[in-house]
CSV table of C-alpha atoms in Angstrom, one decimal:
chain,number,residue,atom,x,y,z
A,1,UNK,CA,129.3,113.8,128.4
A,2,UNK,CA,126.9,112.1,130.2
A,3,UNK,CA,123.3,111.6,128.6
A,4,UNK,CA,120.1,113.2,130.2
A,5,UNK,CA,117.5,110.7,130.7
A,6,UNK,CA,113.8,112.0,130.1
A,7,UNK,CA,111.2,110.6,132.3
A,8,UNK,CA,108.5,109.2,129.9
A,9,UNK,CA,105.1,109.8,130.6
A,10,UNK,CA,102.7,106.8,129.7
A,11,UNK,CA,98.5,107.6,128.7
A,12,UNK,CA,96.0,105.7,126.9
A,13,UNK,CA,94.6,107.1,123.8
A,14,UNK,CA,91.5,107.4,126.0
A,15,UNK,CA,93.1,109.7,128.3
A,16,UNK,CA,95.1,111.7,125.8
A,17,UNK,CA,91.5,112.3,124.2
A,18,UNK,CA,90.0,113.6,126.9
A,19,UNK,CA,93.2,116.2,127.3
A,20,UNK,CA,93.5,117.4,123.9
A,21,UNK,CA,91.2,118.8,121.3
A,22,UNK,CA,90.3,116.8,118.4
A,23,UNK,CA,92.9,119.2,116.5
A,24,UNK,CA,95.7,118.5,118.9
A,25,UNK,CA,94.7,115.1,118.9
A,26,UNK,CA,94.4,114.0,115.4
A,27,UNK,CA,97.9,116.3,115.1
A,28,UNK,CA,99.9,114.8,118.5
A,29,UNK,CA,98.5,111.5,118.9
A,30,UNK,CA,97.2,110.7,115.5
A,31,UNK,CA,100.5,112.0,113.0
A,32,UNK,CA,98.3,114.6,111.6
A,33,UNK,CA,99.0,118.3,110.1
A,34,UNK,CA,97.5,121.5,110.3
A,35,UNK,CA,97.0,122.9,107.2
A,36,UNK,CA,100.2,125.7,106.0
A,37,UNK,CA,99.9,129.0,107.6
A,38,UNK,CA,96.7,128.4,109.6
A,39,UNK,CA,98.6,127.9,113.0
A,40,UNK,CA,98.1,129.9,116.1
A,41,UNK,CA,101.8,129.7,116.4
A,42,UNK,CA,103.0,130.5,113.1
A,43,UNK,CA,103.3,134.5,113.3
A,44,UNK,CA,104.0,134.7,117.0
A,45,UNK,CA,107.2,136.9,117.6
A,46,UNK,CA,107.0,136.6,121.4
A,47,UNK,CA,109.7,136.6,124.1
A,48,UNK,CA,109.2,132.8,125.6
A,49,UNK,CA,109.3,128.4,125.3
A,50,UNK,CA,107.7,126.7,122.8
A,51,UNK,CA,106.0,123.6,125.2
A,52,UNK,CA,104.5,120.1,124.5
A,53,UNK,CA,100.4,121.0,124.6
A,54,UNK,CA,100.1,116.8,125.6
A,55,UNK,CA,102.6,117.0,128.6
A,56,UNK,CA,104.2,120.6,129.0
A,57,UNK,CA,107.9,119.5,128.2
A,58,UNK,CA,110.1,122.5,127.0
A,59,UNK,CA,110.8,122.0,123.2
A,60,UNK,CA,112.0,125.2,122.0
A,61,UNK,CA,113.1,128.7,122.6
A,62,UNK,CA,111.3,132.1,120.6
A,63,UNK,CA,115.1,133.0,120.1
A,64,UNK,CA,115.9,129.7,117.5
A,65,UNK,CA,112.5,130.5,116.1
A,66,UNK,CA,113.3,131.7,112.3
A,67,UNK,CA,110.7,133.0,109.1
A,68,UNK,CA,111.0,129.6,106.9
A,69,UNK,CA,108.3,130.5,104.8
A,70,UNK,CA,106.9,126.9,105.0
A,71,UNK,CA,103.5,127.6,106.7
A,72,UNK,CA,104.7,126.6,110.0
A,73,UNK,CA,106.8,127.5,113.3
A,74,UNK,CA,110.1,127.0,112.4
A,75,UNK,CA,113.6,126.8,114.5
A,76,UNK,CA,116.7,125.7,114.3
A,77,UNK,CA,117.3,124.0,117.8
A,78,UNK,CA,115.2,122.1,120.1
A,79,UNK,CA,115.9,123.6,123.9
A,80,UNK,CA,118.1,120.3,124.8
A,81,UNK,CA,118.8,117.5,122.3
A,82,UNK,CA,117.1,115.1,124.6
A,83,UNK,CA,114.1,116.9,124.4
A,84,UNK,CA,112.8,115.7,120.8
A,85,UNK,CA,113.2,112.1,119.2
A,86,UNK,CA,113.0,111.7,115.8
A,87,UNK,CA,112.1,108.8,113.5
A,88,UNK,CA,112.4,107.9,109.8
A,89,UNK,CA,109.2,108.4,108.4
A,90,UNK,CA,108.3,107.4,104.6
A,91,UNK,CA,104.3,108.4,104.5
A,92,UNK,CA,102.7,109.7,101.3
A,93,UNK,CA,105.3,108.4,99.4
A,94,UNK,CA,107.8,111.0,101.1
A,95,UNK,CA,111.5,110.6,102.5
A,96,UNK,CA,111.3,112.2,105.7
A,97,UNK,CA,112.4,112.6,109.5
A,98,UNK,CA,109.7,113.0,111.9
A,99,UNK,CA,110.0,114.7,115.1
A,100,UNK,CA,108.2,113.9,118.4
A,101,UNK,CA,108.2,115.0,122.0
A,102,UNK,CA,110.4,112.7,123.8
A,103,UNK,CA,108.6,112.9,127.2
A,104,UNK,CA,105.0,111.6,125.8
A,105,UNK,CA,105.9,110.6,122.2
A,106,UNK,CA,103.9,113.5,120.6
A,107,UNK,CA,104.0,114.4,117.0
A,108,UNK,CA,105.5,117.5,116.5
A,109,UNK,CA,106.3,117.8,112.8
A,110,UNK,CA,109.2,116.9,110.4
A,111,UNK,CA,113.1,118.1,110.5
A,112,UNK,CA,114.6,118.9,106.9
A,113,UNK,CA,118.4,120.3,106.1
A,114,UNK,CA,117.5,123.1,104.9
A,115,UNK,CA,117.8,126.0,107.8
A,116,UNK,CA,119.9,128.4,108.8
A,117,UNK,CA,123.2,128.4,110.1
A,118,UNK,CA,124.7,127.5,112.8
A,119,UNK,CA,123.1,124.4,112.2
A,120,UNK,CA,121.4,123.9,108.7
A,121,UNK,CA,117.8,122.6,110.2
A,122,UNK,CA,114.4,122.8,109.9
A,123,UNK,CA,112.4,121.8,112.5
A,124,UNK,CA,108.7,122.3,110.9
A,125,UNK,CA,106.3,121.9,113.7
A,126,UNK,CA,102.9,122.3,113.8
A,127,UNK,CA,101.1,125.0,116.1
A,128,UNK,CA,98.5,122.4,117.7
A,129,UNK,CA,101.5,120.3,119.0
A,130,UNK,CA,102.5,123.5,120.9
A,131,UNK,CA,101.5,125.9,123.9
A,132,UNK,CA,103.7,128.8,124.3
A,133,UNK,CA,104.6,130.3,127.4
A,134,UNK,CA,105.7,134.3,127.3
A,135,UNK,CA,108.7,135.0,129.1
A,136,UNK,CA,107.6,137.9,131.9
């Protein structure tokens, strides 16, 4: 199977400032977190795609969305596998695997093994990382 190749996109901090909110900043460009259950996102039951708010990339689909109870949107697929990287991250003095849009390098959130079947993930993702487009 041949691999999809996303076409980067490539900002200074400068310009991704002057896009983004101080909220979606500190959160996308910064490796921030919104505090649990605060998120615009977080209750949403809508029809739709879950999109990159720095550069609009799909990231995932309202139907792989699930109620983790975390504090934070929560699915068990991204909408292609190509369409989030993730990364070993150890901050805080924590094991875990970060997730980030693979078009502009965002941060998203954090995957963990503990989701639903068919595919036992997690991916915790905070609402300022997202804009959500309702299917029509």
């Amino acid at each position: 199977m041949a691999e999809t190749k996303v076409e980067k996109v490539h900002k200074t901090e400068e310009e991704w400032r002057q896009l983004l909110t101080p909220e979606q900043f500190h959160i996308a460009r910064e490796k921030g977190t919104e505090p649990a259950f605060t998120g615009k996102l977080y209750y949403n039951h809508d029809d739709g795609i879950y999109r990159c708010v720095a550069c609009g990339a799909e990231l995932f689909t309202s139907d792989k969305k699930f109620e983790s109870g975390s504090g934070w949107p929560s699915f068990w697929l991204p909408v292609t596998p190509e369409a989030v990287e993730t990364h070993e991250d150890n901050s805080y003095g924590m094991r875990r695997v970060e997730v980030d849009c693979a078009r502009c390098g965002s941060h998203l959130g954090h995957v963990f093994p503990d989701g639903p079947k068919p595919t036992g993930l997690r991916y915790c993702i905070n609402s300022a990382s997202l804009n959500f487009e309702k299917k029509q």
